PDB file of C-alpha atoms and ligand atoms in Angstrom:
ATOM      1  CA  MET F 216     -27.521 -13.783  -3.850  1.00 65.00           C
ATOM      2  CA  SER F 217     -30.063 -10.721  -3.435  1.00 68.00           C
ATOM      3  CA  GLU F 218     -30.194  -7.943  -6.276  1.00 68.00           C
ATOM      4  CA  LYS F 219     -28.645  -5.546  -4.063  1.00 64.00           C
ATOM      5  CA  CYS F 220     -25.312  -7.468  -4.421  1.00 71.00           C
ATOM      6  CA  ASN F 221     -25.255  -7.248  -8.265  1.00 68.00           C
ATOM      7  CA  SER F 222     -23.182  -3.951  -8.133  1.00 64.00           C
ATOM      8  CA  CYS F 223     -20.862  -4.957  -5.599  1.00 67.00           C
ATOM      9  CA  SER F 224     -17.809  -6.237  -6.837  1.00 62.00           C
ATOM     10  CA  ILE F 225     -17.006  -9.049  -4.167  1.00 65.00           C
ATOM     11  CA  SER F 226     -20.414 -10.468  -4.586  1.00 69.00           C
ATOM     12  CA  ASN F 227     -19.097 -13.706  -5.810  1.00 67.00           C
ATOM     13  CA  SER F 228     -17.085 -14.689  -2.794  1.00 66.00           C
ATOM     14  CA  CYS F 229     -19.077 -12.764  -0.259  1.00 70.00           C
ATOM     15  CA  LYS F 230     -21.164 -14.837   2.231  1.00 68.00           C
ATOM     16  CA  THR F 231     -22.794 -12.290   4.148  1.00 69.00           C
ATOM     17  CA  GLU F 232     -26.617 -12.184   4.133  1.00 72.00           C
ATOM     18  CA  ALA F 233     -27.916  -9.098   2.007  1.00 71.00           C
ATOM     19  CA  SER F 234     -30.231  -7.970   5.072  1.00 68.00           C
ATOM     20  CA  GLU F 235     -26.729  -8.038   7.354  1.00 68.00           C
ATOM     21  CA  CYS F 236     -24.613  -6.209   4.944  1.00 67.00           C
ATOM     22  CA  GLY F 237     -23.466  -2.636   5.946  1.00 59.00           C
ATOM     23  CA  VAL F 238     -22.621  -1.983   2.292  1.00 59.00           C
ATOM     24  CA  ASP F 239     -26.077  -2.266   0.815  1.00 52.00           C
ATOM     25  CA  THR F 240     -26.809   1.467   1.809  1.00 49.00           C
ATOM     26  CA  GLU F 241     -28.056   3.961  -0.974  1.00 57.00           C
ATOM     27  CA  LYS F 242     -25.165   4.701  -2.867  1.00 61.00           C
ATOM     28  CA  SER F 243     -26.046   8.241  -4.242  1.00 75.00           C
ATOM     29  CA  LEU F 244     -23.955   9.700  -1.193  1.00 87.00           C
ATOM     30  CA  PHE F 245     -21.061   7.230  -1.013  1.00 89.00           C
ATOM     31  CA  GLY F 246     -17.794   9.070  -1.097  1.00 89.00           C
ATOM     32  CA  SER F 247     -19.368  12.551  -1.313  1.00 89.00           C
ATOM     33  CA  LEU F 248     -17.383  13.794   1.687  1.00 93.00           C
ATOM     34  CA  ASN F 249     -14.148  12.558   0.406  1.00 94.00           C
ATOM     35  CA  ASN F 250     -11.094  15.175  -0.185  1.00 96.00           C
ATOM     36  CA  ILE F 251      -7.941  13.522  -0.662  1.00 97.00           C
ATOM     37  CA  ASN F 252      -5.218  15.892  -1.365  1.00 96.00           C
ATOM     38  CA  ASN F 253      -2.194  13.585  -2.454  1.00 97.00           C
ATOM     39  CA  VAL F 254      -2.401  10.052  -3.892  1.00 97.00           C
ATOM     40  CA  ILE F 255       0.771   8.294  -3.461  1.00 97.00           C
ATOM     41  CA  VAL F 256       1.165   4.859  -5.173  1.00 96.00           C
ATOM     42  CA  VAL F 257       3.806   2.103  -4.115  1.00 96.00           C
ATOM     43  CA  MET F 258       4.829  -0.120  -6.737  1.00 94.00           C
ATOM     44  CA  SER F 259       7.497  -2.849  -7.210  1.00 90.00           C
ATOM     45  CA  GLY F 260       8.566  -4.475 -10.376  1.00 84.00           C
ATOM     46  CA  LYS F 261       8.557  -7.882  -8.693  1.00 82.00           C
ATOM     47  CA  GLY F 262       7.217  -9.541  -5.400  1.00 84.00           C
ATOM     48  CA  GLY F 263       8.402  -9.921  -2.217  1.00 86.00           C
ATOM     49  CA  VAL F 264      10.796  -6.873  -2.061  1.00 90.00           C
ATOM     50  CA  GLY F 265       8.980  -5.195   0.674  1.00 93.00           C
ATOM     51  CA  LYS F 266       6.738  -2.994  -1.096  1.00 94.00           C
ATOM     52  CA  SER F 267       3.804  -3.650   1.612  1.00 96.00           C
ATOM     53  CA  SER F 268       6.054  -3.064   4.514  1.00 96.00           C
ATOM     54  CA  VAL F 269       7.123   0.306   2.812  1.00 97.00           C
ATOM     55  CA  THR F 270       3.658   1.338   2.217  1.00 97.00           C
ATOM     56  CA  GLY F 271       3.052   0.864   6.083  1.00 97.00           C
ATOM     57  CA  LEU F 272       6.213   2.518   7.359  1.00 98.00           C
ATOM     58  CA  LEU F 273       5.652   5.638   5.136  1.00 97.00           C
ATOM     59  CA  ALA F 274       1.897   5.882   6.348  1.00 98.00           C
ATOM     60  CA  SER F 275       2.951   5.299   9.845  1.00 98.00           C
ATOM     61  CA  SER F 276       5.672   7.818   9.383  1.00 97.00           C
ATOM     62  CA  LEU F 277       3.426  10.382   7.920  1.00 97.00           C
ATOM     63  CA  ALA F 278       0.880   9.902  10.633  1.00 97.00           C
ATOM     64  CA  ARG F 279       3.598  10.443  13.215  1.00 96.00           C
ATOM     65  CA  GLU F 280       4.076  13.900  11.594  1.00 94.00           C
ATOM     66  CA  GLY F 281       0.338  14.908  12.209  1.00 95.00           C
ATOM     67  CA  LYS F 282      -0.942  14.390   8.634  1.00 96.00           C
ATOM     68  CA  LYS F 283      -4.147  12.573   7.865  1.00 98.00           C
ATOM     69  CA  VAL F 284      -3.388   9.264   6.330  1.00 98.00           C
ATOM     70  CA  GLY F 285      -5.276   6.482   4.446  1.00 98.00           C
ATOM     71  CA  VAL F 286      -3.905   3.238   3.117  1.00 98.00           C
ATOM     72  CA  LEU F 287      -5.741   1.831  -0.043  1.00 97.00           C
ATOM     73  CA  ASP F 288      -4.670  -1.964  -0.168  1.00 96.00           C
ATOM     74  CA  ALA F 289      -4.916  -2.539  -3.852  1.00 94.00           C
ATOM     75  CA  ASP F 290      -3.015  -5.791  -3.497  1.00 91.00           C
ATOM     76  CA  ILE F 291      -6.515  -7.922  -3.730  1.00 85.00           C
ATOM     77  CA  THR F 292      -4.863 -11.143  -4.294  1.00 81.00           C
ATOM     78  CA  GLY F 293      -2.225 -10.768  -1.638  1.00 83.00           C
ATOM     79  CA  PRO F 294      -3.407  -8.363   0.952  1.00 87.00           C
ATOM     80  CA  SER F 295      -1.293  -7.573   3.976  1.00 89.00           C
ATOM     81  CA  GLN F 296      -2.098  -4.506   5.491  1.00 95.00           C
ATOM     82  CA  PRO F 297      -4.627  -5.526   8.023  1.00 94.00           C
ATOM     83  CA  LYS F 298      -2.059  -7.813   9.358  1.00 94.00           C
ATOM     84  CA  ALA F 299       0.824  -5.514   9.475  1.00 96.00           C
ATOM     85  CA  PHE F 300      -1.498  -2.940  11.512  1.00 96.00           C
ATOM     86  CA  GLY F 301      -3.325  -5.590  13.580  1.00 95.00           C
ATOM     87  CA  LEU F 302      -6.661  -5.106  12.086  1.00 93.00           C
ATOM     88  CA  ASN F 303      -7.471  -8.538  10.708  1.00 77.00           C
ATOM     89  CA  THR F 304     -10.430  -9.358  12.703  1.00 74.00           C
ATOM     90  CA  HIS F 305     -12.258  -5.819  11.796  1.00 72.00           C
ATOM     91  CA  LYS F 306     -15.737  -6.422  10.904  1.00 77.00           C
ATOM     92  CA  LEU F 307     -16.964  -3.498   8.422  1.00 85.00           C
ATOM     93  CA  LYS F 308     -19.617  -0.921   8.669  1.00 87.00           C
ATOM     94  CA  ALA F 309     -21.173   1.517   6.334  1.00 86.00           C
ATOM     95  CA  SER F 310     -22.889   5.016   6.875  1.00 86.00           C
ATOM     96  CA  GLU F 311     -24.704   6.967   4.290  1.00 89.00           C
ATOM     97  CA  TYR F 312     -21.370   8.267   2.955  1.00 91.00           C
ATOM     98  CA  GLY F 313     -20.006   4.674   2.548  1.00 92.00           C
ATOM     99  CA  ILE F 314     -17.953   2.453   3.945  1.00 91.00           C
ATOM    100  CA  ILE F 315     -16.272   3.134   7.084  1.00 93.00           C
ATOM    101  CA  PRO F 316     -12.814   2.122   7.004  1.00 95.00           C
ATOM    102  CA  PRO F 317     -11.136   0.765  10.050  1.00 95.00           C
ATOM    103  CA  VAL F 318      -8.826   3.061  11.777  1.00 96.00           C
ATOM    104  CA  THR F 319      -5.393   2.216  12.993  1.00 96.00           C
ATOM    105  CA  LYS F 320      -4.206   3.355  16.759  1.00 95.00           C
ATOM    106  CA  SER F 321      -2.362   6.283  14.954  1.00 96.00           C
ATOM    107  CA  GLU F 322      -5.608   7.277  13.216  1.00 97.00           C
ATOM    108  CA  ILE F 323      -4.486   5.642   9.865  1.00 98.00           C
ATOM    109  CA  LYS F 324      -7.639   4.776   7.739  1.00 97.00           C
ATOM    110  CA  ILE F 325      -7.222   1.535   5.849  1.00 97.00           C
ATOM    111  CA  ILE F 326      -9.523  -0.443   3.583  1.00 95.00           C
ATOM    112  CA  SER F 327      -8.457  -3.861   2.117  1.00 93.00           C
ATOM    113  CA  ILE F 328     -10.283  -6.561   0.504  1.00 90.00           C
ATOM    114  CA  ASN F 329      -9.485  -8.839   3.715  1.00 88.00           C
ATOM    115  CA  PHE F 330     -12.278  -6.859   5.574  1.00 88.00           C
ATOM    116  CA  PHE F 331     -14.892  -8.042   3.245  1.00 84.00           C
ATOM    117  CA  LEU F 332     -13.852 -12.022   3.284  1.00 79.00           C
ATOM    118  CA  PRO F 333     -15.668 -14.188   5.783  1.00 67.00           C
ATOM    119  CA  GLN F 334     -12.052 -15.632   6.651  1.00 72.00           C
ATOM    120  CA  GLU F 335      -8.777 -13.645   6.090  1.00 72.00           C
ATOM    121  CA  ASP F 336      -7.299 -16.827   4.762  1.00 70.00           C
ATOM    122  CA  ASP F 337     -10.256 -17.247   2.034  1.00 71.00           C
ATOM    123  CA  PRO F 338      -8.480 -16.812  -1.513  1.00 71.00           C
ATOM    124  CA  VAL F 339      -9.509 -14.113  -3.993  1.00 67.00           C
ATOM    125  CA  ILE F 340      -9.719 -15.968  -7.301  1.00 66.00           C
ATOM    126  CA  TRP F 341     -10.845 -13.179  -9.573  1.00 66.00           C
ATOM    127  CA  ARG F 342      -9.923 -11.988 -13.214  1.00 67.00           C
ATOM    128  CA  GLY F 343      -8.560  -8.698 -13.883  1.00 66.00           C
ATOM    129  CA  PRO F 344     -12.050  -6.761 -14.286  1.00 70.00           C
ATOM    130  CA  MET F 345     -13.178  -8.040 -10.928  1.00 73.00           C
ATOM    131  CA  LEU F 346      -9.642  -6.903  -9.186  1.00 75.00           C
ATOM    132  CA  ALA F 347     -10.226  -3.392 -11.024  1.00 83.00           C
ATOM    133  CA  GLY F 348     -13.750  -3.106  -9.852  1.00 85.00           C
ATOM    134  CA  ALA F 349     -12.706  -3.908  -6.156  1.00 89.00           C
ATOM    135  CA  VAL F 350     -10.098  -1.243  -6.563  1.00 91.00           C
ATOM    136  CA  ASN F 351     -12.433   1.616  -7.768  1.00 91.00           C
ATOM    137  CA  GLN F 352     -15.048   0.596  -5.135  1.00 91.00           C
ATOM    138  CA  PHE F 353     -12.252   1.267  -2.612  1.00 93.00           C
ATOM    139  CA  TRP F 354     -11.783   4.582  -4.243  1.00 94.00           C
ATOM    140  CA  ASN F 355     -15.251   5.686  -4.696  1.00 93.00           C
ATOM    141  CA  GLU F 356     -17.525   4.125  -1.985  1.00 92.00           C
ATOM    142  CA  VAL F 357     -15.119   4.394   1.025  1.00 94.00           C
ATOM    143  CA  ASP F 358     -15.981   7.257   3.357  1.00 95.00           C
ATOM    144  CA  TRP F 359     -12.349   8.515   3.458  1.00 96.00           C
ATOM    145  CA  ARG F 360     -13.461  12.177   4.134  1.00 96.00           C
ATOM    146  CA  GLU F 361     -10.419  14.477   4.357  1.00 96.00           C
ATOM    147  CA  LEU F 362      -6.867  12.933   3.897  1.00 98.00           C
ATOM    148  CA  ASP F 363      -3.542  14.671   3.499  1.00 97.00           C
ATOM    149  CA  TYR F 364      -2.410  11.421   1.858  1.00 97.00           C
ATOM    150  CA  MET F 365      -3.450   8.256   0.562  1.00 98.00           C
ATOM    151  CA  ILE F 366      -0.688   5.524   0.157  1.00 98.00           C
ATOM    152  CA  VAL F 367      -1.887   2.679  -2.255  1.00 97.00           C
ATOM    153  CA  ASP F 368      -0.035  -0.448  -2.072  1.00 96.00           C
ATOM    154  CA  LEU F 369      -0.156  -1.963  -5.521  1.00 94.00           C
ATOM    155  CA  PRO F 370       0.562  -5.931  -6.310  1.00 91.00           C
ATOM    156  CA  PRO F 371       3.856  -6.561  -7.677  1.00 88.00           C
ATOM    157  CA  GLY F 372       4.226  -6.131 -11.444  1.00 79.00           C
ATOM    158  CA  THR F 373       2.585  -3.877 -14.195  1.00 75.00           C
ATOM    159  CA  GLY F 374      -0.827  -5.734 -14.525  1.00 78.00           C
ATOM    160  CA  ASP F 375      -4.406  -4.853 -14.258  1.00 84.00           C
ATOM    161  CA  VAL F 376      -4.485  -3.165 -11.104  1.00 87.00           C
ATOM    162  CA  PRO F 377      -1.590  -1.043 -11.581  1.00 89.00           C
ATOM    163  CA  LEU F 378      -2.944  -0.095 -14.599  1.00 88.00           C
ATOM    164  CA  THR F 379      -6.648   0.904 -13.322  1.00 90.00           C
ATOM    165  CA  VAL F 380      -4.919   2.727 -10.470  1.00 90.00           C
ATOM    166  CA  MET F 381      -2.901   4.959 -12.827  1.00 91.00           C
ATOM    167  CA  GLN F 382      -5.995   5.455 -15.230  1.00 91.00           C
ATOM    168  CA  SER F 383      -8.697   6.036 -12.727  1.00 91.00           C
ATOM    169  CA  LEU F 384      -7.138   7.679  -9.543  1.00 94.00           C
ATOM    170  CA  PRO F 385      -5.744  11.306  -9.546  1.00 95.00           C
ATOM    171  CA  VAL F 386      -2.289  10.013  -8.825  1.00 95.00           C
ATOM    172  CA  SER F 387       0.405  12.397  -7.574  1.00 95.00           C
ATOM    173  CA  GLY F 388       3.401  10.032  -7.911  1.00 95.00           C
ATOM    174  CA  ILE F 389       4.806   6.928  -7.775  1.00 95.00           C
ATOM    175  CA  ILE F 390       7.328   5.524  -5.350  1.00 96.00           C
ATOM    176  CA  ILE F 391       8.946   2.535  -6.643  1.00 94.00           C
ATOM    177  CA  VAL F 392      10.425  -0.200  -4.247  1.00 94.00           C
ATOM    178  CA  SER F 393      13.198  -2.703  -5.125  1.00 92.00           C
ATOM    179  CA  SER F 394      15.987  -4.706  -3.307  1.00 90.00           C
ATOM    180  CA  PRO F 395      19.583  -5.049  -4.168  1.00 89.00           C
ATOM    181  CA  GLN F 396      19.289  -8.029  -6.798  1.00 80.00           C
ATOM    182  CA  GLU F 397      20.871  -8.646 -10.051  1.00 67.00           C
ATOM    183  CA  LEU F 398      17.480  -8.313 -11.824  1.00 71.00           C
ATOM    184  CA  VAL F 399      16.434  -5.355 -10.297  1.00 78.00           C
ATOM    185  CA  LEU F 400      17.486  -2.600 -12.754  1.00 81.00           C
ATOM    186  CA  MET F 401      15.721  -4.403 -15.811  1.00 84.00           C
ATOM    187  CA  VAL F 402      12.409  -4.834 -13.304  1.00 85.00           C
ATOM    188  CA  VAL F 403      12.804  -1.310 -12.359  1.00 87.00           C
ATOM    189  CA  LYS F 404      12.854   0.081 -15.681  1.00 88.00           C
ATOM    190  CA  LYS F 405       9.739  -1.751 -16.867  1.00 88.00           C
ATOM    191  CA  THR F 406       7.885   0.003 -14.014  1.00 89.00           C
ATOM    192  CA  ILE F 407       9.487   3.398 -14.867  1.00 90.00           C
ATOM    193  CA  LYS F 408       8.452   2.828 -18.515  1.00 90.00           C
ATOM    194  CA  MET F 409       4.986   2.242 -17.535  1.00 90.00           C
ATOM    195  CA  ALA F 410       4.478   5.164 -15.376  1.00 91.00           C
ATOM    196  CA  GLN F 411       6.102   7.400 -18.298  1.00 90.00           C
ATOM    197  CA  LYS F 412       3.435   5.884 -20.655  1.00 90.00           C
ATOM    198  CA  MET F 413       0.909   6.899 -18.176  1.00 90.00           C
ATOM    199  CA  ASN F 414       2.397  10.474 -17.546  1.00 92.00           C
ATOM    200  CA  ILE F 415       2.575   9.877 -13.825  1.00 93.00           C
ATOM    201  CA  PRO F 416       5.611  11.610 -12.069  1.00 94.00           C
ATOM    202  CA  ILE F 417       7.907   9.209 -10.241  1.00 95.00           C
ATOM    203  CA  LEU F 418       8.870  10.459  -6.926  1.00 96.00           C
ATOM    204  CA  GLY F 419      11.857   8.129  -6.487  1.00 96.00           C
ATOM    205  CA  LEU F 420      12.903   4.727  -5.625  1.00 95.00           C
ATOM    206  CA  VAL F 421      13.189   3.257  -2.322  1.00 96.00           C
ATOM    207  CA  GLU F 422      15.898   0.217  -1.852  1.00 95.00           C
ATOM    208  CA  ASN F 423      14.381  -1.963   0.701  1.00 94.00           C
ATOM    209  CA  MET F 424      16.696  -4.601   2.687  1.00 93.00           C
ATOM    210  CA  ARG F 425      19.731  -2.457   1.323  1.00 92.00           C
ATOM    211  CA  TYR F 426      21.781  -4.292   3.873  1.00 91.00           C
ATOM    212  CA  ALA F 427      21.306  -6.239   7.227  1.00 90.00           C
ATOM    213  CA  ILE F 428      22.442  -5.079  10.607  1.00 81.00           C
ATOM    214  CA  CYS F 429      24.315  -7.914  12.361  1.00 82.00           C
ATOM    215  CA  THR F 430      22.636  -8.068  15.749  1.00 79.00           C
ATOM    216  CA  HIS F 431      25.940  -8.830  17.603  1.00 85.00           C
ATOM    217  CA  CYS F 432      28.150  -6.014  16.307  1.00 86.00           C
ATOM    218  CA  ASP F 433      25.916  -3.666  14.363  1.00 82.00           C
ATOM    219  CA  GLU F 434      27.997  -4.247  11.195  1.00 85.00           C
ATOM    220  CA  LYS F 435      26.349  -3.388   7.808  1.00 85.00           C
ATOM    221  CA  LEU F 436      26.156  -6.755   5.809  1.00 88.00           C
ATOM    222  CA  GLU F 437      25.154  -6.659   2.201  1.00 87.00           C
ATOM    223  CA  ILE F 438      23.492 -10.310   2.486  1.00 83.00           C
ATOM    224  CA  PHE F 439      21.141  -9.658  -0.485  1.00 81.00           C
ATOM    225  CA  GLY F 440      23.641  -8.424  -2.765  1.00 81.00           C
ATOM    226  CA  LYS F 441      25.433  -5.054  -3.807  1.00 83.00           C
ATOM    227  CA  SER F 442      23.279  -2.224  -3.162  1.00 84.00           C
ATOM    228  CA  GLN F 443      21.771  -0.828  -6.483  1.00 86.00           C
ATOM    229  CA  GLY F 444      19.992   2.556  -5.418  1.00 89.00           C
ATOM    230  CA  GLU F 445      22.513   5.052  -6.691  1.00 90.00           C
ATOM    231  CA  LYS F 446      23.330   2.882  -9.779  1.00 89.00           C
ATOM    232  CA  ILE F 447      19.720   3.083 -10.682  1.00 89.00           C
ATOM    233  CA  GLN F 448      19.284   6.887 -10.262  1.00 92.00           C
ATOM    234  CA  THR F 449      22.327   7.345 -12.535  1.00 92.00           C
ATOM    235  CA  GLU F 450      21.162   4.876 -15.209  1.00 89.00           C
ATOM    236  CA  THR F 451      17.596   5.907 -15.177  1.00 90.00           C
ATOM    237  CA  GLY F 452      17.763   9.512 -13.829  1.00 91.00           C
ATOM    238  CA  ILE F 453      14.987   8.857 -11.184  1.00 93.00           C
ATOM    239  CA  ASN F 454      15.809  10.084  -7.531  1.00 95.00           C
ATOM    240  CA  PHE F 455      17.199   7.670  -5.217  1.00 95.00           C
ATOM    241  CA  LEU F 456      14.820   8.258  -1.964  1.00 96.00           C
ATOM    242  CA  GLY F 457      17.027   6.496   0.292  1.00 96.00           C
ATOM    243  CA  GLY F 458      17.453   2.656   1.448  1.00 95.00           C
ATOM    244  CA  ILE F 459      15.831   0.657   4.759  1.00 95.00           C
ATOM    245  CA  PRO F 460      17.939  -2.140   5.989  1.00 93.00           C
ATOM    246  CA  TRP F 461      16.703  -5.739   6.697  1.00 92.00           C
ATOM    247  CA  ASP F 462      15.985  -5.352  10.456  1.00 91.00           C
ATOM    248  CA  VAL F 463      14.805  -8.372  12.551  1.00 90.00           C
ATOM    249  CA  ASN F 464      12.665  -5.875  14.700  1.00 92.00           C
ATOM    250  CA  LEU F 465      10.709  -4.787  11.616  1.00 95.00           C
ATOM    251  CA  ASN F 466       9.970  -8.014  10.746  1.00 94.00           C
ATOM    252  CA  LYS F 467       8.531  -9.081  14.165  1.00 96.00           C
ATOM    253  CA  LEU F 468       6.659  -5.875  14.167  1.00 97.00           C
ATOM    254  CA  VAL F 469       4.831  -6.829  10.907  1.00 96.00           C
ATOM    255  CA  ASP F 470       4.033 -10.145  12.426  1.00 96.00           C
ATOM    256  CA  GLU F 471       2.844  -8.977  15.475  1.00 97.00           C
ATOM    257  CA  GLY F 472       0.750  -6.090  13.711  1.00 96.00           C
ATOM    258  CA  LYS F 473       2.601  -3.504  15.080  1.00 97.00           C
ATOM    259  CA  ILE F 474       4.185  -1.907  11.951  1.00 98.00           C
ATOM    260  CA  GLU F 475       3.163   1.651  13.483  1.00 97.00           C
ATOM    261  CA  ASP F 476       5.872   0.858  16.385  1.00 97.00           C
ATOM    262  CA  TYR F 477       8.580   0.926  14.067  1.00 97.00           C
ATOM    263  CA  GLN F 478      10.600   4.224  13.691  1.00 92.00           C
ATOM    264  CA  SER F 479      13.850   4.694  12.199  1.00 93.00           C
ATOM    265  CA  SER F 480      15.835   7.738  10.851  1.00 94.00           C
ATOM    266  CA  ASP F 481      16.095   5.906   7.555  1.00 95.00           C
ATOM    267  CA  VAL F 482      12.289   5.850   6.992  1.00 96.00           C
ATOM    268  CA  LYS F 483      11.933   9.449   8.373  1.00 95.00           C
ATOM    269  CA  SER F 484      14.532  10.732   5.666  1.00 96.00           C
ATOM    270  CA  ILE F 485      12.836   9.125   3.161  1.00 97.00           C
ATOM    271  CA  VAL F 486       9.383  10.461   3.907  1.00 96.00           C
ATOM    272  CA  ASP F 487      11.081  13.786   4.337  1.00 95.00           C
ATOM    273  CA  ASN F 488      12.637  13.448   0.762  1.00 94.00           C
ATOM    274  CA  ILE F 489       9.225  12.285  -0.549  1.00 94.00           C
ATOM    275  CA  LEU F 490       7.254  15.287   0.895  1.00 93.00           C
ATOM    276  CA  SER F 491      10.016  17.900  -0.558  1.00 91.00           C
ATOM    277  CA  LYS F 492       8.956  16.604  -3.853  1.00 87.00           C
ATOM    278  CA  ILE F 493       5.191  16.883  -3.642  1.00 84.00           C
ATOM    279  CA  SER F 494       4.649  19.995  -1.292  1.00 65.00           C
TER     280      SER F 494
HETATM  281  N1  ATP M 902      13.532  -4.158   5.875  1.00 64.79           N
HETATM  282  C1  ATP M 902      12.908  -5.312   6.386  1.00 64.79           C
HETATM  283  N2  ATP M 902      13.330  -5.886   7.306  1.00 64.79           N
HETATM  284  C2  ATP M 902      12.867  -7.187   7.891  1.00 64.79           C
HETATM  285  N3  ATP M 902      11.719  -7.695   7.259  1.00 64.79           N
HETATM  286  C3  ATP M 902      11.452  -7.243   5.981  1.00 64.79           C
HETATM  287  C4  ATP M 902      11.713  -5.799   5.641  1.00 64.79           C
HETATM  288  N4  ATP M 902      10.995  -5.598   4.447  1.00 64.79           N
HETATM  289  C5  ATP M 902      10.210  -6.590   4.572  1.00 64.79           C
HETATM  290  N5  ATP M 902      10.234  -7.554   5.477  1.00 64.79           N
HETATM  291  C6  ATP M 902       9.456  -8.815   5.490  1.00 64.79           C
HETATM  292  O1  ATP M 902       9.611  -9.324   4.371  1.00 64.79           O
HETATM  293  C7  ATP M 902       8.194 -10.020   4.276  1.00 64.79           C
HETATM  294  C8  ATP M 902       7.783  -9.578   2.700  1.00 64.79           C
HETATM  295  O2  ATP M 902       7.595  -8.052   2.942  1.00 64.79           O
HETATM  296  P1  ATP M 902       6.334  -7.424   2.255  1.00 64.79           P
HETATM  297  O3  ATP M 902       5.000  -8.186   2.250  1.00 64.79           O
HETATM  298  O4  ATP M 902       6.092  -6.144   2.411  1.00 64.79           O
HETATM  299  O5  ATP M 902       6.686  -7.563   0.659  1.00 64.79           O
HETATM  300  P2  ATP M 902       5.854  -7.415  -0.726  1.00 64.79           P
HETATM  301  O6  ATP M 902       6.750  -6.850  -1.762  1.00 64.79           O
HETATM  302  O7  ATP M 902       4.887  -6.315  -0.446  1.00 64.79           O
HETATM  303  O8  ATP M 902       5.266  -8.819  -0.992  1.00 64.79           O
HETATM  304  P3  ATP M 902       4.327  -8.949  -2.194  1.00 64.79           P
HETATM  305  O9  ATP M 902       5.023  -9.117  -3.461  1.00 64.79           O
HETATM  306  O10 ATP M 902       3.739 -10.441  -1.882  1.00 64.79           O
HETATM  307  O11 ATP M 902       3.217  -8.098  -2.152  1.00 64.79           O
HETATM  308  C9  ATP M 902       7.418  -9.521   5.190  1.00 64.79           C
HETATM  309  O12 ATP M 902       7.304 -10.739   6.384  1.00 64.79           O
HETATM  310  C10 ATP M 902       8.053  -8.371   5.921  1.00 64.79           C
HETATM  311  O13 ATP M 902       8.093  -8.532   7.262  1.00 64.79           O
END
């Protein structure tokens, strides 16, 4: 490992020779052209509720409306944005203004730990401070330039990375993603309390997998349990932004790296609700 690597948060796992690394440029100008207007954080109290998919859908929908959008994949130990957007083989480059984020077909700029790893299936086995360091590097040292919206995909829960993001980034608001399950209200309340302690506004709740659509008759089936969105709104006072059904087409597009191709009136309505709260 070269001395140049000392300040890099991924130096422990990186196998790139320092001389070949695009990230070893003089750092004084890194991020100096960045102008990011709104930072929206997507959180979930528990894993697997579709937080990363919702992040990708919101980013795609905003880009479709002509907004300049970035996605910061802060889920360092379980990154999924590169795969959802079909960028998993991208090799990073840097300029004097920072690490150049890969761009999707609808011009969304994305940064994720997976772009730094020799193999996309290499695990990131780091303690909290290292994870926080990577998130700060994504914010400070990426050449994002002008963005209308930066969507941050957090890991589930209320651990080190959510804390770092809320303390270090100028967060405009938080979107909480849940799914219709019994435990969800208790878990959502934990997330709400964390946001309140950090004095960050909660834009509202998105209920993913609200129901499934029968592929034969289009009937709405509550296979994941009774929908909780309205109940959470009544009990906690946070806005229910809307629900997204479980849709086999979405699952397929995520697997194929084509999340940008998924369009639905539900997602559009959620984005309209969000925009009405921050613009
Ligand atoms: N509404 C949906 N319809 C169909 N499949 C979905 C939907 N939402 C999410 N999925 C699928 O569920 C899986 C998990 O989703 P996702 O990775 O977005 O969850 P997550 O909450 O971010 O997970 P983690 O806690 O691991 O970060 C993915 O395969 C995704 O394609």
